[in-house]
Coordinates of C-alpha atoms (C1' of nucleotides) in Angstrom, one line a residue:
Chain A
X1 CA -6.1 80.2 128.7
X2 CA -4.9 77.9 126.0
X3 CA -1.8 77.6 127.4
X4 CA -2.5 74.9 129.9
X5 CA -4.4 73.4 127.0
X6 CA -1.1 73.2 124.8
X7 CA 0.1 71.0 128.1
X8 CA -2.6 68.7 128.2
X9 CA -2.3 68.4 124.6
X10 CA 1.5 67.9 124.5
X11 CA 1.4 65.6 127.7
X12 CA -0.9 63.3 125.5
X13 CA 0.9 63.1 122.6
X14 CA 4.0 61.9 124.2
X15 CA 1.7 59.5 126.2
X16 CA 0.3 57.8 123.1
X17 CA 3.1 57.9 121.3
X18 CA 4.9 55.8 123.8
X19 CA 1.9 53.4 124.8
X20 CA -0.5 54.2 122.2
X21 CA -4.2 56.1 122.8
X22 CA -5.8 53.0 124.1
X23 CA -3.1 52.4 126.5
X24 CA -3.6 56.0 127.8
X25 CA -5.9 57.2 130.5
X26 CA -7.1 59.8 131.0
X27 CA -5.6 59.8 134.6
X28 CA -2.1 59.2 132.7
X29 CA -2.6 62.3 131.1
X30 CA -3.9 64.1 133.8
X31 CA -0.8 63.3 135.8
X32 CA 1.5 64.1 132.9
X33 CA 0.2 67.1 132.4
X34 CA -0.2 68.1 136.3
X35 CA -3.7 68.8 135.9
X36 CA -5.8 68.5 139.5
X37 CA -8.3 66.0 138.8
X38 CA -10.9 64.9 136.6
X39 CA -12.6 68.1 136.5
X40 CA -9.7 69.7 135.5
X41 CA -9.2 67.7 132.7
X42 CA -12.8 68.0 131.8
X43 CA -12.4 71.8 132.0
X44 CA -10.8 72.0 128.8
X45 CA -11.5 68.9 126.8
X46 CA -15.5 67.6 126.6
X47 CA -14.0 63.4 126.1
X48 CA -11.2 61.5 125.4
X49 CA -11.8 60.8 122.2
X50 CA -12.0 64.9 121.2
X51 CA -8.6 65.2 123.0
X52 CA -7.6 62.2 120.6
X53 CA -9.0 64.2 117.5
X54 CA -6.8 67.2 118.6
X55 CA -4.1 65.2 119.1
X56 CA -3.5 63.9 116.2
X57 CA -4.8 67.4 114.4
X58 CA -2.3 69.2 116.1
X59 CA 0.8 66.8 114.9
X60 CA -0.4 67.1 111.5
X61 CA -0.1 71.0 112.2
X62 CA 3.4 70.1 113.1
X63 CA 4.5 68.4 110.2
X64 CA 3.0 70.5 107.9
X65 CA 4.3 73.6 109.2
X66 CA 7.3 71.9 107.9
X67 CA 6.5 70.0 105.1
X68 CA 4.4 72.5 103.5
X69 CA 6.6 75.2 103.8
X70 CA 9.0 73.1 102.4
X71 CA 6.4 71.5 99.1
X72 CA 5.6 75.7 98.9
X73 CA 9.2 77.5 98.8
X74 CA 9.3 79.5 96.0
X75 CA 13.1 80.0 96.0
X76 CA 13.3 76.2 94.9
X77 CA 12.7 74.0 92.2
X78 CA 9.6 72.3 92.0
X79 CA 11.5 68.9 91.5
X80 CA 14.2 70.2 93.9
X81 CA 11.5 70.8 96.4
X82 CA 9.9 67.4 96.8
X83 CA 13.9 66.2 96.8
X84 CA 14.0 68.2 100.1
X85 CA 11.0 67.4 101.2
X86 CA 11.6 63.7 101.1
X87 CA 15.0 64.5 103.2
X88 CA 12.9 66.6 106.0
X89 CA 10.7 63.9 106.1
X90 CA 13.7 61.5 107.0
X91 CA 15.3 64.2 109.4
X92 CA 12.3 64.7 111.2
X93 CA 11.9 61.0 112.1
X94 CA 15.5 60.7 112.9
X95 CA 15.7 63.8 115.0
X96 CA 12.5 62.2 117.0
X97 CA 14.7 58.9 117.5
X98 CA 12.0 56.4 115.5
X99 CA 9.6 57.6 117.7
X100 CA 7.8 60.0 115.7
X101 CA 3.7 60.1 115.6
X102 CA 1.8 61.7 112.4
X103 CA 0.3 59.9 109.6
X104 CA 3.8 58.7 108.9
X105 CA 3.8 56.7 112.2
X106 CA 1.7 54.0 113.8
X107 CA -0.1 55.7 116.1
X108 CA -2.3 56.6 113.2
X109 CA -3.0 53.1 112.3
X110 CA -3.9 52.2 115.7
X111 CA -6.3 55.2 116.1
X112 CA -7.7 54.5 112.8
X113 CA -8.9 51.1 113.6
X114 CA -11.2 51.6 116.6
X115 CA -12.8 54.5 115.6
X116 CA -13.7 55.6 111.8
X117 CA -13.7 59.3 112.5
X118 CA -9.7 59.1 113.1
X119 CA -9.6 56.7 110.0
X120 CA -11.1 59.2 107.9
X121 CA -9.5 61.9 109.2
X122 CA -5.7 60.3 108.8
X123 CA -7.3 59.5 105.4
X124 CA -7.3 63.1 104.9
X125 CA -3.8 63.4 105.8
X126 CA -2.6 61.2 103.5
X127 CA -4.8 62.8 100.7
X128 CA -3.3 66.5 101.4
X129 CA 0.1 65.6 101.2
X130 CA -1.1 63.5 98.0
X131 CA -2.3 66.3 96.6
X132 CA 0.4 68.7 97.3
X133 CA 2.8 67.1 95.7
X134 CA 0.8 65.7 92.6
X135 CA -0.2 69.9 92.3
X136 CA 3.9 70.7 92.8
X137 CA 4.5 67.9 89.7
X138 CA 1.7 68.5 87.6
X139 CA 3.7 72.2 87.8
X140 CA 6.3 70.6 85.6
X141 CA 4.7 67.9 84.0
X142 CA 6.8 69.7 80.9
X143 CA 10.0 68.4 82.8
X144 CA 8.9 65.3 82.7
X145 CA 8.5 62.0 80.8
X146 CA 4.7 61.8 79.2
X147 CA 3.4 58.7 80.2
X148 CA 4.2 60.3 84.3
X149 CA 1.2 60.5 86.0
X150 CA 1.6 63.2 88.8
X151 CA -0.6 61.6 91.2
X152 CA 0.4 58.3 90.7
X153 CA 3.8 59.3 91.4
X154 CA 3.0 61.7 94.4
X155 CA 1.1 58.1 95.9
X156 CA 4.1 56.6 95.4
X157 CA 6.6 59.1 97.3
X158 CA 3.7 59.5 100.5
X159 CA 3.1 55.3 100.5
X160 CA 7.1 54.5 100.7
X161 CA 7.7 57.7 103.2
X162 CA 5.2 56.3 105.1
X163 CA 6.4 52.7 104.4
X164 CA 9.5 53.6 105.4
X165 CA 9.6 55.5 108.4
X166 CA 7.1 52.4 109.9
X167 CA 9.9 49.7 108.8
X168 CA 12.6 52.0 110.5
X169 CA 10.4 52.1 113.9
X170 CA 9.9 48.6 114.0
X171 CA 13.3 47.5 113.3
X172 CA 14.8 50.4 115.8
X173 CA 17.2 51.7 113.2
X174 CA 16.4 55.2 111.7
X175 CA 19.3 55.0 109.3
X176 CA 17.9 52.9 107.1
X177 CA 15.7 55.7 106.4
X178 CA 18.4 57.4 104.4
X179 CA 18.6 54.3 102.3
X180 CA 15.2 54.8 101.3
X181 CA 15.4 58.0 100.4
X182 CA 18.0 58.2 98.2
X183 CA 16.0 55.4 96.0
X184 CA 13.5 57.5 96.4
X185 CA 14.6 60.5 94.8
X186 CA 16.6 58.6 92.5
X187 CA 13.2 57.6 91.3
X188 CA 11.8 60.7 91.0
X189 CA 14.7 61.6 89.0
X190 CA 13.7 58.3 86.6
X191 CA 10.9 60.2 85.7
X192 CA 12.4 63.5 84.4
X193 CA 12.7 63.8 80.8
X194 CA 15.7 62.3 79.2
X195 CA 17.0 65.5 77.4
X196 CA 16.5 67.4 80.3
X197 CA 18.0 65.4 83.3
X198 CA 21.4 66.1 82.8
Chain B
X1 CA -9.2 19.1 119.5
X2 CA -7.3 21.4 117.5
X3 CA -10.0 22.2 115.5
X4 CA -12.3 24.2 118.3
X5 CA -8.6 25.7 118.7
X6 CA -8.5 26.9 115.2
X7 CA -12.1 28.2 115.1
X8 CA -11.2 30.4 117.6
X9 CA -8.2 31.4 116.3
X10 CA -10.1 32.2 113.0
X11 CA -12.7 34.3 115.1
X12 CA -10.3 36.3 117.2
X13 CA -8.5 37.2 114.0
X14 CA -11.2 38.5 112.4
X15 CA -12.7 40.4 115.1
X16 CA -9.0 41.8 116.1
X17 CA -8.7 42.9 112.4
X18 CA -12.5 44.6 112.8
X19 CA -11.9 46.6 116.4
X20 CA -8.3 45.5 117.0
X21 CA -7.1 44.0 120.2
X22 CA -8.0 46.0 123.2
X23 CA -11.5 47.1 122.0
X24 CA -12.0 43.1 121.3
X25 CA -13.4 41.1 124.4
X26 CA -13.0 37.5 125.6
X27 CA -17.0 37.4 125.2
X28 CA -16.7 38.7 121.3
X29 CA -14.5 36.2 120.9
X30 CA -16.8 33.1 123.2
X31 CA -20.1 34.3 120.8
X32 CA -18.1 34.5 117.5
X33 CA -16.6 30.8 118.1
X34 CA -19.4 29.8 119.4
X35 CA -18.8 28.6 122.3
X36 CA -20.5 27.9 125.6
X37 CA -18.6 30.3 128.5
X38 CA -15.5 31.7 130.1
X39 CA -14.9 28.0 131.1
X40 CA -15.4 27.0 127.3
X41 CA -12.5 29.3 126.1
X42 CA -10.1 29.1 129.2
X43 CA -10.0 25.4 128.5
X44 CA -8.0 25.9 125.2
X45 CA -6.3 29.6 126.3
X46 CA -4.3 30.6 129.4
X47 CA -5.4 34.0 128.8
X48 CA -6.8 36.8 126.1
X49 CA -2.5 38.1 125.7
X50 CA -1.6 34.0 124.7
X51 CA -4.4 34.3 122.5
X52 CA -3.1 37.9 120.7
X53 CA 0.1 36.1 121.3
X54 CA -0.9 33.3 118.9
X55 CA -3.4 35.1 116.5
X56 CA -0.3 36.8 115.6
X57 CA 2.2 34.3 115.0
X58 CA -0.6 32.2 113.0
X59 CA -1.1 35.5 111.0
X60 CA 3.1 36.1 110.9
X61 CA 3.4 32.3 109.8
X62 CA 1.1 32.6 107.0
X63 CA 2.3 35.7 105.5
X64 CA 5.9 35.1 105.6
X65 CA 5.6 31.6 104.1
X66 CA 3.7 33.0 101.7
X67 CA 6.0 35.8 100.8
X68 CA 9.2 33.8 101.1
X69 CA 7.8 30.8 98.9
X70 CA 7.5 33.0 96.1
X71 CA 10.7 34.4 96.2
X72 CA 12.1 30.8 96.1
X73 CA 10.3 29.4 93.5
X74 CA 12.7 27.8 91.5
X75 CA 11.0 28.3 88.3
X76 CA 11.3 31.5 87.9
X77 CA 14.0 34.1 87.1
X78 CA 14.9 36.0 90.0
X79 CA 13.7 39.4 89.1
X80 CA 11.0 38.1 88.1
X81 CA 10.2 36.4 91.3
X82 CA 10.4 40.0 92.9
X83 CA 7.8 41.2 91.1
X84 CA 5.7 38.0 91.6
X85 CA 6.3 39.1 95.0
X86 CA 5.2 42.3 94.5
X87 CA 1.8 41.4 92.9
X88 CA 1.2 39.3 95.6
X89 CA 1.4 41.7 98.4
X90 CA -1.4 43.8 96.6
X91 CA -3.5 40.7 95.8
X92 CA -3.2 39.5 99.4
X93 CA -4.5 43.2 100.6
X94 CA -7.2 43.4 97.7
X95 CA -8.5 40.0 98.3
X96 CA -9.1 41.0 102.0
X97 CA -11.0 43.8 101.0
X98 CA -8.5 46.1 102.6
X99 CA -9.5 45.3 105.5
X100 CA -6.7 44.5 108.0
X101 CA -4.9 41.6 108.1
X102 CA -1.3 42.8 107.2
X103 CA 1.3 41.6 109.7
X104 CA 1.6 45.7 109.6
X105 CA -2.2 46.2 110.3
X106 CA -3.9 47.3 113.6
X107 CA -3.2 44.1 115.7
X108 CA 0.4 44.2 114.7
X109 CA 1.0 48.0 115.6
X110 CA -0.8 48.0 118.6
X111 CA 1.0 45.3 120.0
X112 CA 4.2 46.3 119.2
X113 CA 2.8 49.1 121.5
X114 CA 2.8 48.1 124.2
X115 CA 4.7 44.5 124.2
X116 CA 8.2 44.0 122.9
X117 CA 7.7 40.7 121.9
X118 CA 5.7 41.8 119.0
X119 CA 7.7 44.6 118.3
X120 CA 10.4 41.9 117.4
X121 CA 8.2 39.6 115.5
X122 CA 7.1 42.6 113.0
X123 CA 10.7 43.6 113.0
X124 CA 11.8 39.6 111.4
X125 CA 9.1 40.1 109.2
X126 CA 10.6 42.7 107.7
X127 CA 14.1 41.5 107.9
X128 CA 13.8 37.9 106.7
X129 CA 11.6 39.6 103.4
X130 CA 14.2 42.2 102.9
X131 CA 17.0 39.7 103.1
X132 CA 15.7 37.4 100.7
X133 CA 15.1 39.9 98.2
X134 CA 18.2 41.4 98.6
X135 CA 20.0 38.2 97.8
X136 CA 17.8 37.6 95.0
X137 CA 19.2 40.8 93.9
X138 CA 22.5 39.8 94.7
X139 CA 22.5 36.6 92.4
X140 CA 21.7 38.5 89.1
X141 CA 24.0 41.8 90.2
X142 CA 25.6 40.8 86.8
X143 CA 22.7 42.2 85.2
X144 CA 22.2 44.8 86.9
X145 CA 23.3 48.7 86.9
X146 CA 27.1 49.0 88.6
X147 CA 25.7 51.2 91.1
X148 CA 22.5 49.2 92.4
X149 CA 22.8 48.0 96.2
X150 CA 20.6 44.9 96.3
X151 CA 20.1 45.2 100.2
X152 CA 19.3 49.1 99.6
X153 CA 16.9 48.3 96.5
X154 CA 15.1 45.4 98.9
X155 CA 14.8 47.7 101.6
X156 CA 13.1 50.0 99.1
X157 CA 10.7 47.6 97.8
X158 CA 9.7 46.5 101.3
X159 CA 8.9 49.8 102.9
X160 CA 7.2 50.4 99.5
X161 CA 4.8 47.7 99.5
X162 CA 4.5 48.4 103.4
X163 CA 3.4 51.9 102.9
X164 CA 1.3 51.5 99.8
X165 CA -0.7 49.1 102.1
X166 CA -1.4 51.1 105.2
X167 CA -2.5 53.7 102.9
X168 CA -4.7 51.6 101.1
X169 CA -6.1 50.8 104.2
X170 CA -6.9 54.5 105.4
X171 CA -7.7 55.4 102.5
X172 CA -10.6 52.0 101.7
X173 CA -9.3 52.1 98.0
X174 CA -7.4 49.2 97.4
X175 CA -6.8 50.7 93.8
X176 CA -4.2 52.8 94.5
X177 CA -2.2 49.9 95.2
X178 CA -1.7 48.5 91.8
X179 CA -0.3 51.9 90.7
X180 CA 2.3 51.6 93.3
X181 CA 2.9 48.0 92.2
X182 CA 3.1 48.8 88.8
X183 CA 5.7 52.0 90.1
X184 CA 7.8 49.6 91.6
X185 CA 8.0 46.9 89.1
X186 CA 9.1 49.5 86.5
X187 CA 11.9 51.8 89.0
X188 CA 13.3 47.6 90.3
X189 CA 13.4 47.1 86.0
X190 CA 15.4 50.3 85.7
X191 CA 18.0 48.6 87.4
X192 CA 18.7 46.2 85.3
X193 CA 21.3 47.2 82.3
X194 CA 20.5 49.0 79.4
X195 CA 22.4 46.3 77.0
X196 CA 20.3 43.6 78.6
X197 CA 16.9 44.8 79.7
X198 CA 15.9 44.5 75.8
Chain C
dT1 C1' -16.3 94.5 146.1
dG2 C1' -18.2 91.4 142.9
dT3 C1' -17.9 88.3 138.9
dC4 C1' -15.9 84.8 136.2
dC5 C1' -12.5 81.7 134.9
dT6 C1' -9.1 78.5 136.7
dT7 C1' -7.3 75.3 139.9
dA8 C1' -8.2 71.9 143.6
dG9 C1' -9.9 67.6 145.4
dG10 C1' -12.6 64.1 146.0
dA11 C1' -16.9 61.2 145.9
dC12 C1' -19.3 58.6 143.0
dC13 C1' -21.5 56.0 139.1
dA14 C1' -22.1 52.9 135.2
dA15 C1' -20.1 50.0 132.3
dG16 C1' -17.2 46.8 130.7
dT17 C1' -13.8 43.2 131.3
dA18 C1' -10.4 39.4 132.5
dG19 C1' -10.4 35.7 135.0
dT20 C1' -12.0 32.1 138.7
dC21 C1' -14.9 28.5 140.2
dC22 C1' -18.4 25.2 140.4
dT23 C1' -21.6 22.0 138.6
dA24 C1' -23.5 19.1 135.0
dT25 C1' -24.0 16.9 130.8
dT26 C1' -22.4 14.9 126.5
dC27 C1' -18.8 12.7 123.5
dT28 C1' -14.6 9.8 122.8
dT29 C1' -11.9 6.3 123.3
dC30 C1' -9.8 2.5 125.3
Chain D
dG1 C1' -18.7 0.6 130.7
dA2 C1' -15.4 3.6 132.8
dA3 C1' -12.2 7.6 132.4
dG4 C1' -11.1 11.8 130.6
dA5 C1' -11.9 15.4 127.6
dA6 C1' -15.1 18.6 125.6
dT7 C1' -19.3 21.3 126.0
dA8 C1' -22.8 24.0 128.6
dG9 C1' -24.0 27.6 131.6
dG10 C1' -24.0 30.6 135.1
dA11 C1' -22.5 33.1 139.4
dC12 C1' -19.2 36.0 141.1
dT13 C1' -15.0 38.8 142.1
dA14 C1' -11.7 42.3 141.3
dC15 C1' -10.4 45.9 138.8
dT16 C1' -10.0 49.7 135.4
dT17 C1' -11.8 53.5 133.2
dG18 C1' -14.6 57.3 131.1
dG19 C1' -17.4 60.5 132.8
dT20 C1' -20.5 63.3 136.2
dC21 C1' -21.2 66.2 140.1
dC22 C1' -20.4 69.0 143.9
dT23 C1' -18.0 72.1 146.8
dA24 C1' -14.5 75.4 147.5
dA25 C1' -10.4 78.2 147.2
dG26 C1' -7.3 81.4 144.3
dG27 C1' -6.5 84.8 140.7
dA28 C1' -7.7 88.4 137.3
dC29 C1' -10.1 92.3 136.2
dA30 C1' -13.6 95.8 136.1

DNA sequence: TGTCCTTAGGACCAAGTAGTCCTATTCTTC
DNA sequence: GAAGAATAGGACTACTTGGTCCTAAGGACA
């Protein structure tokens, strides 16, 4: 029952990812997804716009499986977690060849300018991983120097991810992704404490 | 004759930034300028594409003179001229009100979409700010840590600023920006050697 | 056997849109 | 004052697209 569902919902996201969610149809879609007609379609989804909203629900799902798992693992660090997470975030775009989605894509900005629901709910996207990792830092804000602000820093580490994995689309080279990273982490690093860093 | 030219230049950019390309009609476009008809606007444009096509470029133009003029200002230090650069990025996105604009904004994505041509454009932008920053960099590597790779540490600040803006944008608080400015300035000033940087 | 969900397929509508064409009037500029 | 460009305005075509509606066959399950 939700099987063919998962195809429609699949078939779309590769659609928009390649051509973006204005560029697709709903015919597109129903031909990706082998779907009979119209009605078909229409069976499972009330408008194009809700299949949009699940869309880009369900690849937040995806990442966060990942990432959240990853922010969470209790058999890590705190510090050593967001180290790793920044690294997944990096494989995941590389193992998708540039052509990832999520809030750490395009697609997102795209959605989010023609219609204010997406915008608000990528918004939202951006503000959970915020959180998470300002929550994971404020964990061991003893670790680190005192004028650190948690959330500050967790902005910081979500806008250049995010900055990052855009640049490495548009200039069709994923590796510089690693470049990135490593700075990255390296300033996290900056902001553990002196006497404790080594 | 330019001048009707520009207005509608000015017009097309501002509703493109609103609704973004698709969702933006020739007819938007004809009541915003304020002109007559079809005929009216077909006299200046060979079609709505030319006219994304040169929205575009104008907006390209504009913010990679911008960008690139202050990181050649001869009056100032080179580090310093980075971080000129940086303020500037989150003045130009606070002084729009967050809305749009960005050479990485909603026009800018969505045509890299789906045309190639723009895909390229956004992809100089990147590389001719990157480039001049990391040989900005490069001129003062004397005062700089051993370790520091100027083209690494440019790529770094540009997928920064990149980020901090789309998420400023989903987000509507241009605030958060200055934090990641001030971020920035301070991990680039870590760079520079301990015996020098007092 | 009967019921309900799923698949099929197509007709159709309403709306919006890019672009063409044609005719006039006004404004510039030489 | 004549020529050409700019402005005005509207009719009209061709096409795409989201969405509705209707009918009917196949499958699952009680």
């Amino acid at each position: 029952m939700t099987q063919k569902r998962i195809q429609i919902l699949d078939a779309a996201a590769e659609l928009i990812a390649d051509k973006g969610f204005v560029h697709t149809s709903v015919d597109d879609v129903i031909a990706r997804a082998g779907l009979s007609g119209k009605s078909h379609f229409y069976h499972y989804f009330k408008s194009k716009e809700s299949l949009g909203h699940e869309v880009l629900a369900r690849q937040f799902d995806v990442l966060a499986e990942r990432g959240l798992a990853i922010l969470r693992e209790p058999t890590l660090e705190p510090l050593e977690r967001v180290n790793v997470f920044i690294d997944s975030v990096v494989a995941l775009q590389a193992e998708r060849g540039g052509r990832s989605s999520s809030p750490f894509g395009a697609l997102a900005t795209e959605m989010a300018a023609m219609d204010e629901g997406f915008r608000v709910r990528i918004a939202r996207v951006f503000r959970s991983w915020t959180e998470e990792i300002a929550g994971l830092l404020g964990q061991v804000k003893d670790q680190l120097e005192e004028d650190t602000d948690p959330l500050r820093l967790a902005r910081f580490i979500v806008a250049t991810l995010e900055g990052a994995t855009t640049m490495a689309r548009m200039k069709r080279d994923v590796s510089l992704m690693h470049g990135v990273a490593t700075d990255l982490k390296r300033f996290v690093a900056g902001h553990v404490r002196r006497s404790l860093s080594t």
